[in-house]
Amino acid sequence: MRKPIIAGNWKMNKTAAEAKELICALAPKVKNATCDVVVCVPFTDIALAAELTKGTNIEVGAQNIAWADSGAFTGEISAAMLKEAGATYVIIGHSERRQYFGETDKTVNARLTQALKNGLKPIVCVGEMLAEREGGKTETVCRTQVVGAFEGISAEDAAKVVIAYEPVWAIGTGKTATDEQANETIGYIRSVVKELYGERIAEGMRIQYGGSMNAKNVEGLMAQTQIDGGLIGGASLKSEDFAYIVNAAK
Ligand code: PEP
């Protein structure tokens, strides 16, 4: 049995004061959750979020990680910094980073390697653009991104990774993949993991769906056999909406 994981991706939202308000409202609403609950907050909110979630069932994640230990990498945040601030998870290779900040499969792989080396739990994002889906390239794109991300990663480390399947056309657009589309592609991604690492790792790996997941569609998506949770953007910014999704993920 794979334990579902619901992670909020706040993106570039919530000042520290707003983060405090959201976490304080969220914690009591999700205290009986049976899934893992994570909030991936902006770097500037991590230490505060870690402090506020002490003694709760909410873990704190970052939205990116540097591939180097330290040094001349202006604007980057290292694994040691994330850990000391209190992050336990980190999102890697989100489509917005691929689209706007030049993230490639190679840099995703380097960041993943660094997260694993430092004991952070990675959530690796993969997914196709609309033209790629319409051109019948969904599986090829997901395969390339998964194979690229896991290059040189041992089976022992691979078992610690969560994958988020996020069709780019469904992120922030209000268009969700149908339950069947999401289930089918996640099943395909699992088959790629099986080719790379064998059945045990593939069957144990948690693969989330992400892309306009909300209180209205969570039940249908979570009822699918391959879907082990969600990476939630917009709907993670309101405690009621995010709590509803968390409590529906059984
Ligand atoms: C995301 O940011 O990973 C995401 C899925 O966003 P949204 O839920 O807003 O589509």
PDB file of C-alpha atoms and ligand atoms in Angstrom:
ATOM      1  CA  MET A   1       0.000   0.000   0.000  1.00  0.00           C
ATOM      2  CA  ARG A   2       1.313   3.452  -0.918  1.00  0.00           C
ATOM      3  CA  LYS A   3       0.470   6.223   1.529  1.00  0.00           C
ATOM      4  CA  PRO A   4      -1.050   9.162  -0.361  1.00  0.00           C
ATOM      5  CA  ILE A   5       0.758  12.491  -0.228  1.00  0.00           C
ATOM      6  CA  ILE A   6      -0.867  15.865  -0.711  1.00  0.00           C
ATOM      7  CA  ALA A   7       1.582  18.725  -1.185  1.00  0.00           C
ATOM      8  CA  GLY A   8       0.733  22.384  -1.604  1.00  0.00           C
ATOM      9  CA  ASN A   9       2.870  24.419  -3.970  1.00  0.00           C
ATOM     10  CA  TRP A  10       2.402  28.013  -2.884  1.00  0.00           C
ATOM     11  CA  LYS A  11       4.603  29.257  -5.765  1.00  0.00           C
ATOM     12  CA  MET A  12       5.516  32.948  -5.297  1.00  0.00           C
ATOM     13  CA  ASN A  13       2.651  33.655  -2.916  1.00  0.00           C
ATOM     14  CA  LYS A  14       2.368  34.499   0.798  1.00  0.00           C
ATOM     15  CA  THR A  15       4.574  36.854   2.741  1.00  0.00           C
ATOM     16  CA  ALA A  16       5.664  35.640   6.151  1.00  0.00           C
ATOM     17  CA  ALA A  17       2.654  37.295   7.812  1.00  0.00           C
ATOM     18  CA  GLU A  18       0.293  35.678   5.292  1.00  0.00           C
ATOM     19  CA  ALA A  19       2.033  32.320   5.668  1.00  0.00           C
ATOM     20  CA  LYS A  20       1.477  32.453   9.419  1.00  0.00           C
ATOM     21  CA  GLU A  21      -2.223  33.119   8.923  1.00  0.00           C
ATOM     22  CA  LEU A  22      -2.597  30.256   6.430  1.00  0.00           C
ATOM     23  CA  ILE A  23      -0.668  27.668   8.451  1.00  0.00           C
ATOM     24  CA  CYS A  24      -2.448  28.532  11.696  1.00  0.00           C
ATOM     25  CA  ALA A  25      -5.813  28.134   9.948  1.00  0.00           C
ATOM     26  CA  LEU A  26      -4.748  24.925   8.167  1.00  0.00           C
ATOM     27  CA  ALA A  27      -3.162  22.917  10.989  1.00  0.00           C
ATOM     28  CA  PRO A  28      -6.343  22.162  13.000  1.00  0.00           C
ATOM     29  CA  LYS A  29      -8.276  21.353   9.817  1.00  0.00           C
ATOM     30  CA  VAL A  30      -5.869  18.612   8.696  1.00  0.00           C
ATOM     31  CA  LYS A  31      -4.832  17.150  12.040  1.00  0.00           C
ATOM     32  CA  ASN A  32      -6.648  13.862  11.434  1.00  0.00           C
ATOM     33  CA  ALA A  33      -5.400  13.370   7.881  1.00  0.00           C
ATOM     34  CA  THR A  34      -4.436   9.862   6.874  1.00  0.00           C
ATOM     35  CA  CYS A  35      -2.156  11.036   4.050  1.00  0.00           C
ATOM     36  CA  ASP A  36       1.178  12.844   4.263  1.00  0.00           C
ATOM     37  CA  VAL A  37       0.653  16.613   4.252  1.00  0.00           C
ATOM     38  CA  VAL A  38       3.300  18.999   2.910  1.00  0.00           C
ATOM     39  CA  VAL A  39       3.365  22.731   2.235  1.00  0.00           C
ATOM     40  CA  CYS A  40       6.056  23.872  -0.225  1.00  0.00           C
ATOM     41  CA  VAL A  41       6.488  27.513   0.609  1.00  0.00           C
ATOM     42  CA  PRO A  42       8.711  30.341  -0.698  1.00  0.00           C
ATOM     43  CA  PHE A  43      12.269  30.256   0.692  1.00  0.00           C
ATOM     44  CA  THR A  44      11.569  33.255   2.922  1.00  0.00           C
ATOM     45  CA  ASP A  45       8.707  31.419   4.673  1.00  0.00           C
ATOM     46  CA  ILE A  46      10.500  28.121   5.360  1.00  0.00           C
ATOM     47  CA  ALA A  47      11.920  28.829   8.826  1.00  0.00           C
ATOM     48  CA  LEU A  48       8.665  30.341  10.047  1.00  0.00           C
ATOM     49  CA  ALA A  49       6.584  27.532   8.533  1.00  0.00           C
ATOM     50  CA  ALA A  50       8.848  24.943  10.162  1.00  0.00           C
ATOM     51  CA  GLU A  51       8.427  26.654  13.531  1.00  0.00           C
ATOM     52  CA  LEU A  52       4.640  26.934  13.165  1.00  0.00           C
ATOM     53  CA  THR A  53       4.198  23.298  12.085  1.00  0.00           C
ATOM     54  CA  LYS A  54       6.248  21.820  14.944  1.00  0.00           C
ATOM     55  CA  GLY A  55       4.120  19.200  16.692  1.00  0.00           C
ATOM     56  CA  THR A  56       1.653  19.011  13.781  1.00  0.00           C
ATOM     57  CA  ASN A  57       1.367  16.482  10.940  1.00  0.00           C
ATOM     58  CA  ILE A  58       2.365  19.088   8.337  1.00  0.00           C
ATOM     59  CA  GLU A  59       5.843  18.964   6.783  1.00  0.00           C
ATOM     60  CA  VAL A  60       7.499  21.881   5.063  1.00  0.00           C
ATOM     61  CA  GLY A  61       9.058  21.816   1.601  1.00  0.00           C
ATOM     62  CA  ALA A  62      10.988  24.179  -0.657  1.00  0.00           C
ATOM     63  CA  GLN A  63      10.267  24.812  -4.330  1.00  0.00           C
ATOM     64  CA  ASN A  64      13.828  24.462  -5.650  1.00  0.00           C
ATOM     65  CA  ILE A  65      17.331  23.486  -4.516  1.00  0.00           C
ATOM     66  CA  ALA A  66      20.829  24.355  -5.755  1.00  0.00           C
ATOM     67  CA  TRP A  67      22.841  21.524  -7.306  1.00  0.00           C
ATOM     68  CA  ALA A  68      26.062  22.600  -5.558  1.00  0.00           C
ATOM     69  CA  ASP A  69      26.940  22.492  -1.859  1.00  0.00           C
ATOM     70  CA  SER A  70      27.931  26.176  -1.671  1.00  0.00           C
ATOM     71  CA  GLY A  71      29.843  28.846  -3.567  1.00  0.00           C
ATOM     72  CA  ALA A  72      29.431  31.419  -6.314  1.00  0.00           C
ATOM     73  CA  PHE A  73      25.852  30.686  -7.374  1.00  0.00           C
ATOM     74  CA  THR A  74      24.061  33.998  -6.891  1.00  0.00           C
ATOM     75  CA  GLY A  75      20.393  33.597  -6.070  1.00  0.00           C
ATOM     76  CA  GLU A  76      20.540  29.876  -5.343  1.00  0.00           C
ATOM     77  CA  ILE A  77      19.689  28.184  -2.019  1.00  0.00           C
ATOM     78  CA  SER A  78      21.658  25.154  -0.880  1.00  0.00           C
ATOM     79  CA  ALA A  79      20.485  21.881   0.636  1.00  0.00           C
ATOM     80  CA  ALA A  80      22.187  22.744   3.924  1.00  0.00           C
ATOM     81  CA  MET A  81      20.335  26.070   4.053  1.00  0.00           C
ATOM     82  CA  LEU A  82      17.003  24.390   3.359  1.00  0.00           C
ATOM     83  CA  LYS A  83      17.586  21.741   5.996  1.00  0.00           C
ATOM     84  CA  GLU A  84      18.723  24.176   8.653  1.00  0.00           C
ATOM     85  CA  ALA A  85      15.655  26.326   7.962  1.00  0.00           C
ATOM     86  CA  GLY A  86      13.477  23.242   8.541  1.00  0.00           C
ATOM     87  CA  ALA A  87      12.489  21.970   5.086  1.00  0.00           C
ATOM     88  CA  THR A  88      12.165  18.208   4.677  1.00  0.00           C
ATOM     89  CA  TYR A  89      10.761  18.100   1.117  1.00  0.00           C
ATOM     90  CA  VAL A  90      11.745  19.892  -2.072  1.00  0.00           C
ATOM     91  CA  ILE A  91       9.978  20.276  -5.424  1.00  0.00           C
ATOM     92  CA  ILE A  92      12.359  19.772  -8.349  1.00  0.00           C
ATOM     93  CA  GLY A  93      11.768  20.490 -12.041  1.00  0.00           C
ATOM     94  CA  HIS A  94       8.393  22.202 -11.789  1.00  0.00           C
ATOM     95  CA  SER A  95       7.179  23.130 -15.280  1.00  0.00           C
ATOM     96  CA  GLU A  96       7.301  26.837 -14.384  1.00  0.00           C
ATOM     97  CA  ARG A  97      11.011  26.458 -13.665  1.00  0.00           C
ATOM     98  CA  ARG A  98      11.477  24.532 -16.920  1.00  0.00           C
ATOM     99  CA  GLN A  99       9.491  27.181 -18.848  1.00  0.00           C
ATOM    100  CA  TYR A 100      10.752  30.433 -17.310  1.00  0.00           C
ATOM    101  CA  PHE A 101      14.100  29.639 -15.687  1.00  0.00           C
ATOM    102  CA  GLY A 102      15.817  27.315 -18.134  1.00  0.00           C
ATOM    103  CA  GLU A 103      15.490  24.141 -16.069  1.00  0.00           C
ATOM    104  CA  THR A 104      16.426  21.071 -18.152  1.00  0.00           C
ATOM    105  CA  ASP A 105      16.428  17.334 -17.518  1.00  0.00           C
ATOM    106  CA  LYS A 106      20.150  17.682 -16.794  1.00  0.00           C
ATOM    107  CA  THR A 107      19.701  20.353 -14.110  1.00  0.00           C
ATOM    108  CA  VAL A 108      16.729  18.453 -12.684  1.00  0.00           C
ATOM    109  CA  ASN A 109      19.009  15.428 -12.370  1.00  0.00           C
ATOM    110  CA  ALA A 110      21.733  17.505 -10.686  1.00  0.00           C
ATOM    111  CA  ARG A 111      19.262  19.016  -8.207  1.00  0.00           C
ATOM    112  CA  LEU A 112      17.727  15.601  -7.505  1.00  0.00           C
ATOM    113  CA  THR A 113      21.162  14.124  -6.834  1.00  0.00           C
ATOM    114  CA  GLN A 114      21.905  16.955  -4.424  1.00  0.00           C
ATOM    115  CA  ALA A 115      18.575  16.607  -2.575  1.00  0.00           C
ATOM    116  CA  LEU A 116      19.078  12.873  -2.108  1.00  0.00           C
ATOM    117  CA  LYS A 117      22.695  13.286  -1.013  1.00  0.00           C
ATOM    118  CA  ASN A 118      21.469  15.620   1.727  1.00  0.00           C
ATOM    119  CA  GLY A 119      18.472  13.631   2.915  1.00  0.00           C
ATOM    120  CA  LEU A 120      15.772  15.933   1.527  1.00  0.00           C
ATOM    121  CA  LYS A 121      12.665  14.209   0.151  1.00  0.00           C
ATOM    122  CA  PRO A 122      12.281  15.190  -3.518  1.00  0.00           C
ATOM    123  CA  ILE A 123       9.073  15.710  -5.466  1.00  0.00           C
ATOM    124  CA  VAL A 124      10.143  15.534  -9.122  1.00  0.00           C
ATOM    125  CA  CYS A 125       7.739  17.083 -11.625  1.00  0.00           C
ATOM    126  CA  VAL A 126       7.231  15.765 -15.139  1.00  0.00           C
ATOM    127  CA  GLY A 127       4.549  16.418 -17.740  1.00  0.00           C
ATOM    128  CA  GLU A 128       3.783  17.342 -21.315  1.00  0.00           C
ATOM    129  CA  MET A 129       2.747  20.621 -22.946  1.00  0.00           C
ATOM    130  CA  LEU A 130      -0.605  20.886 -24.733  1.00  0.00           C
ATOM    131  CA  ALA A 131       0.927  20.589 -28.217  1.00  0.00           C
ATOM    132  CA  GLU A 132       2.793  17.474 -27.098  1.00  0.00           C
ATOM    133  CA  ARG A 133      -0.416  15.844 -25.831  1.00  0.00           C
ATOM    134  CA  GLU A 134      -2.253  16.793 -29.001  1.00  0.00           C
ATOM    135  CA  GLY A 135       0.639  15.441 -31.050  1.00  0.00           C
ATOM    136  CA  GLY A 136       0.489  12.078 -29.268  1.00  0.00           C
ATOM    137  CA  LYS A 137       3.823  12.680 -27.551  1.00  0.00           C
ATOM    138  CA  THR A 138       2.743  12.496 -23.882  1.00  0.00           C
ATOM    139  CA  GLU A 139       4.436   9.166 -23.179  1.00  0.00           C
ATOM    140  CA  THR A 140       7.667  10.044 -25.000  1.00  0.00           C
ATOM    141  CA  VAL A 141       7.945  13.359 -23.129  1.00  0.00           C
ATOM    142  CA  CYS A 142       7.258  11.782 -19.727  1.00  0.00           C
ATOM    143  CA  ARG A 143       9.701   8.949 -20.449  1.00  0.00           C
ATOM    144  CA  THR A 144      12.471  11.364 -21.444  1.00  0.00           C
ATOM    145  CA  GLN A 145      11.917  13.500 -18.344  1.00  0.00           C
ATOM    146  CA  VAL A 146      11.822  10.517 -15.962  1.00  0.00           C
ATOM    147  CA  VAL A 147      14.868   8.822 -17.499  1.00  0.00           C
ATOM    148  CA  GLY A 148      16.755  12.133 -17.480  1.00  0.00           C
ATOM    149  CA  ALA A 149      15.856  12.953 -13.878  1.00  0.00           C
ATOM    150  CA  PHE A 150      16.939   9.543 -12.563  1.00  0.00           C
ATOM    151  CA  GLU A 151      20.232   9.278 -14.480  1.00  0.00           C
ATOM    152  CA  GLY A 152      22.850   7.827 -12.106  1.00  0.00           C
ATOM    153  CA  ILE A 153      20.438   7.619  -9.129  1.00  0.00           C
ATOM    154  CA  SER A 154      20.678   4.315  -7.220  1.00  0.00           C
ATOM    155  CA  ALA A 155      17.624   2.143  -6.595  1.00  0.00           C
ATOM    156  CA  GLU A 156      17.952   2.801  -2.871  1.00  0.00           C
ATOM    157  CA  ASP A 157      17.729   6.559  -3.486  1.00  0.00           C
ATOM    158  CA  ALA A 158      15.062   6.272  -6.187  1.00  0.00           C
ATOM    159  CA  ALA A 159      12.781   4.640  -3.627  1.00  0.00           C
ATOM    160  CA  LYS A 160      12.772   7.926  -1.651  1.00  0.00           C
ATOM    161  CA  VAL A 161      11.480  10.019  -4.560  1.00  0.00           C
ATOM    162  CA  VAL A 162       7.908  11.177  -5.174  1.00  0.00           C
ATOM    163  CA  ILE A 163       7.021  11.937  -8.797  1.00  0.00           C
ATOM    164  CA  ALA A 164       4.374  14.532  -9.652  1.00  0.00           C
ATOM    165  CA  TYR A 165       2.772  14.061 -13.054  1.00  0.00           C
ATOM    166  CA  GLU A 166       1.685  17.549 -14.053  1.00  0.00           C
ATOM    167  CA  PRO A 167       0.379  18.071 -17.578  1.00  0.00           C
ATOM    168  CA  VAL A 168       1.512  21.638 -18.249  1.00  0.00           C
ATOM    169  CA  TRP A 169      -1.778  22.519 -19.952  1.00  0.00           C
ATOM    170  CA  ALA A 170      -3.633  21.757 -16.721  1.00  0.00           C
ATOM    171  CA  ILE A 171      -1.516  23.886 -14.385  1.00  0.00           C
ATOM    172  CA  GLY A 172      -3.251  27.035 -13.220  1.00  0.00           C
ATOM    173  CA  THR A 173      -5.693  26.852 -16.125  1.00  0.00           C
ATOM    174  CA  GLY A 174      -8.699  25.281 -14.448  1.00  0.00           C
ATOM    175  CA  LYS A 175      -8.452  22.441 -17.025  1.00  0.00           C
ATOM    176  CA  THR A 176      -7.898  19.153 -15.235  1.00  0.00           C
ATOM    177  CA  ALA A 177      -6.810  15.990 -16.964  1.00  0.00           C
ATOM    178  CA  THR A 178      -9.707  13.550 -16.820  1.00  0.00           C
ATOM    179  CA  ASP A 179      -9.436  10.887 -14.119  1.00  0.00           C
ATOM    180  CA  GLU A 180      -8.690   8.347 -16.841  1.00  0.00           C
ATOM    181  CA  GLN A 181      -6.055  10.486 -18.612  1.00  0.00           C
ATOM    182  CA  ALA A 182      -4.240  11.126 -15.328  1.00  0.00           C
ATOM    183  CA  ASN A 183      -4.459   7.478 -14.262  1.00  0.00           C
ATOM    184  CA  GLU A 184      -3.266   6.204 -17.631  1.00  0.00           C
ATOM    185  CA  THR A 185      -0.245   8.507 -17.822  1.00  0.00           C
ATOM    186  CA  ILE A 186       0.732   7.858 -14.216  1.00  0.00           C
ATOM    187  CA  GLY A 187       0.481   4.127 -14.926  1.00  0.00           C
ATOM    188  CA  TYR A 188       2.789   4.676 -17.885  1.00  0.00           C
ATOM    189  CA  ILE A 189       5.274   6.640 -15.729  1.00  0.00           C
ATOM    190  CA  ARG A 190       5.227   3.763 -13.232  1.00  0.00           C
ATOM    191  CA  SER A 191       6.055   1.356 -16.055  1.00  0.00           C
ATOM    192  CA  VAL A 192       9.090   3.512 -16.941  1.00  0.00           C
ATOM    193  CA  VAL A 193      10.208   3.409 -13.286  1.00  0.00           C
ATOM    194  CA  LYS A 194       9.770  -0.364 -13.432  1.00  0.00           C
ATOM    195  CA  GLU A 195      12.037  -0.573 -16.471  1.00  0.00           C
ATOM    196  CA  LEU A 196      14.662   1.474 -14.634  1.00  0.00           C
ATOM    197  CA  TYR A 197      14.444  -0.036 -11.139  1.00  0.00           C
ATOM    198  CA  GLY A 198      12.203  -3.108 -11.212  1.00  0.00           C
ATOM    199  CA  GLU A 199       8.765  -3.916  -9.898  1.00  0.00           C
ATOM    200  CA  ARG A 200       9.361  -3.432  -6.160  1.00  0.00           C
ATOM    201  CA  ILE A 201      10.552   0.180  -6.505  1.00  0.00           C
ATOM    202  CA  ALA A 202       7.920   1.005  -9.142  1.00  0.00           C
ATOM    203  CA  GLU A 203       5.042  -0.369  -7.091  1.00  0.00           C
ATOM    204  CA  GLY A 204       6.281   1.398  -3.958  1.00  0.00           C
ATOM    205  CA  MET A 205       6.835   4.781  -5.599  1.00  0.00           C
ATOM    206  CA  ARG A 206       4.284   7.476  -4.909  1.00  0.00           C
ATOM    207  CA  ILE A 207       3.189   9.303  -8.046  1.00  0.00           C
ATOM    208  CA  GLN A 208       0.973  12.334  -7.606  1.00  0.00           C
ATOM    209  CA  TYR A 209      -1.256  14.134 -10.063  1.00  0.00           C
ATOM    210  CA  GLY A 210      -0.978  17.925 -10.351  1.00  0.00           C
ATOM    211  CA  GLY A 211      -2.910  20.385 -12.487  1.00  0.00           C
ATOM    212  CA  SER A 212      -5.946  22.302 -11.253  1.00  0.00           C
ATOM    213  CA  MET A 213      -6.720  19.658  -8.631  1.00  0.00           C
ATOM    214  CA  ASN A 214      -9.357  21.055  -6.303  1.00  0.00           C
ATOM    215  CA  ALA A 215     -12.151  20.249  -3.883  1.00  0.00           C
ATOM    216  CA  LYS A 216     -14.492  19.389  -6.767  1.00  0.00           C
ATOM    217  CA  ASN A 217     -12.306  16.886  -8.608  1.00  0.00           C
ATOM    218  CA  VAL A 218     -10.156  15.380  -5.838  1.00  0.00           C
ATOM    219  CA  GLU A 219     -12.440  12.428  -5.103  1.00  0.00           C
ATOM    220  CA  GLY A 220     -12.537  11.261  -8.723  1.00  0.00           C
ATOM    221  CA  LEU A 221      -8.790  11.576  -9.147  1.00  0.00           C
ATOM    222  CA  MET A 222      -7.984   9.906  -5.825  1.00  0.00           C
ATOM    223  CA  ALA A 223     -10.269   6.975  -6.652  1.00  0.00           C
ATOM    224  CA  GLN A 224      -7.901   6.008  -9.486  1.00  0.00           C
ATOM    225  CA  THR A 225      -5.609   3.088  -8.746  1.00  0.00           C
ATOM    226  CA  GLN A 226      -2.387   4.743  -9.963  1.00  0.00           C
ATOM    227  CA  ILE A 227      -2.823   8.177  -8.366  1.00  0.00           C
ATOM    228  CA  ASP A 228      -1.150   8.513  -4.966  1.00  0.00           C
ATOM    229  CA  GLY A 229      -1.999  12.102  -4.127  1.00  0.00           C
ATOM    230  CA  GLY A 230      -1.689  15.577  -5.536  1.00  0.00           C
ATOM    231  CA  LEU A 231       0.581  18.537  -5.991  1.00  0.00           C
ATOM    232  CA  ILE A 232      -1.753  21.460  -5.517  1.00  0.00           C
ATOM    233  CA  GLY A 233      -1.086  25.035  -6.634  1.00  0.00           C
ATOM    234  CA  GLY A 234      -3.980  27.503  -6.524  1.00  0.00           C
ATOM    235  CA  ALA A 235      -6.164  25.452  -4.195  1.00  0.00           C
ATOM    236  CA  SER A 236      -3.379  25.247  -1.595  1.00  0.00           C
ATOM    237  CA  LEU A 237      -3.596  28.979  -0.906  1.00  0.00           C
ATOM    238  CA  LYS A 238      -6.869  28.765   1.016  1.00  0.00           C
ATOM    239  CA  SER A 239      -6.976  26.644   4.166  1.00  0.00           C
ATOM    240  CA  GLU A 240     -10.560  25.397   3.551  1.00  0.00           C
ATOM    241  CA  ASP A 241      -9.820  24.226  -0.006  1.00  0.00           C
ATOM    242  CA  PHE A 242      -6.494  22.607   0.812  1.00  0.00           C
ATOM    243  CA  ALA A 243      -7.892  20.929   3.945  1.00  0.00           C
ATOM    244  CA  TYR A 244     -10.780  19.514   1.923  1.00  0.00           C
ATOM    245  CA  ILE A 245      -8.344  17.965  -0.553  1.00  0.00           C
ATOM    246  CA  VAL A 246      -6.121  16.595   2.227  1.00  0.00           C
ATOM    247  CA  ASN A 247      -9.073  15.040   4.038  1.00  0.00           C
ATOM    248  CA  ALA A 248     -10.393  13.517   0.817  1.00  0.00           C
ATOM    249  CA  ALA A 249      -7.065  11.775   0.127  1.00  0.00           C
ATOM    250  CA  LYS A 250      -7.576   8.526   1.950  1.00  0.00           C
TER     251      LYS A 250
HETATM  252  C1  PEP B   1       1.305  23.350  -9.434  1.00  0.00           C
HETATM  253  O1  PEP B   1       1.710  24.486  -9.226  1.00  0.00           O
HETATM  254  O2  PEP B   1       2.067  22.402  -9.328  1.00  0.00           O
HETATM  255  C2  PEP B   1      -0.112  23.175  -9.801  1.00  0.00           C
HETATM  256  C3  PEP B   1      -0.562  21.982 -10.038  1.00  0.00           C
HETATM  257  O3  PEP B   1      -0.871  24.321  -9.862  1.00  0.00           O
HETATM  258  P1  PEP B   1      -2.479  24.374  -9.959  1.00  0.00           P
HETATM  259  O4  PEP B   1      -3.028  23.422  -8.942  1.00  0.00           O
HETATM  260  O5  PEP B   1      -2.836  25.800  -9.661  1.00  0.00           O
HETATM  261  O6  PEP B   1      -2.857  23.965 -11.350  1.00  0.00           O
END
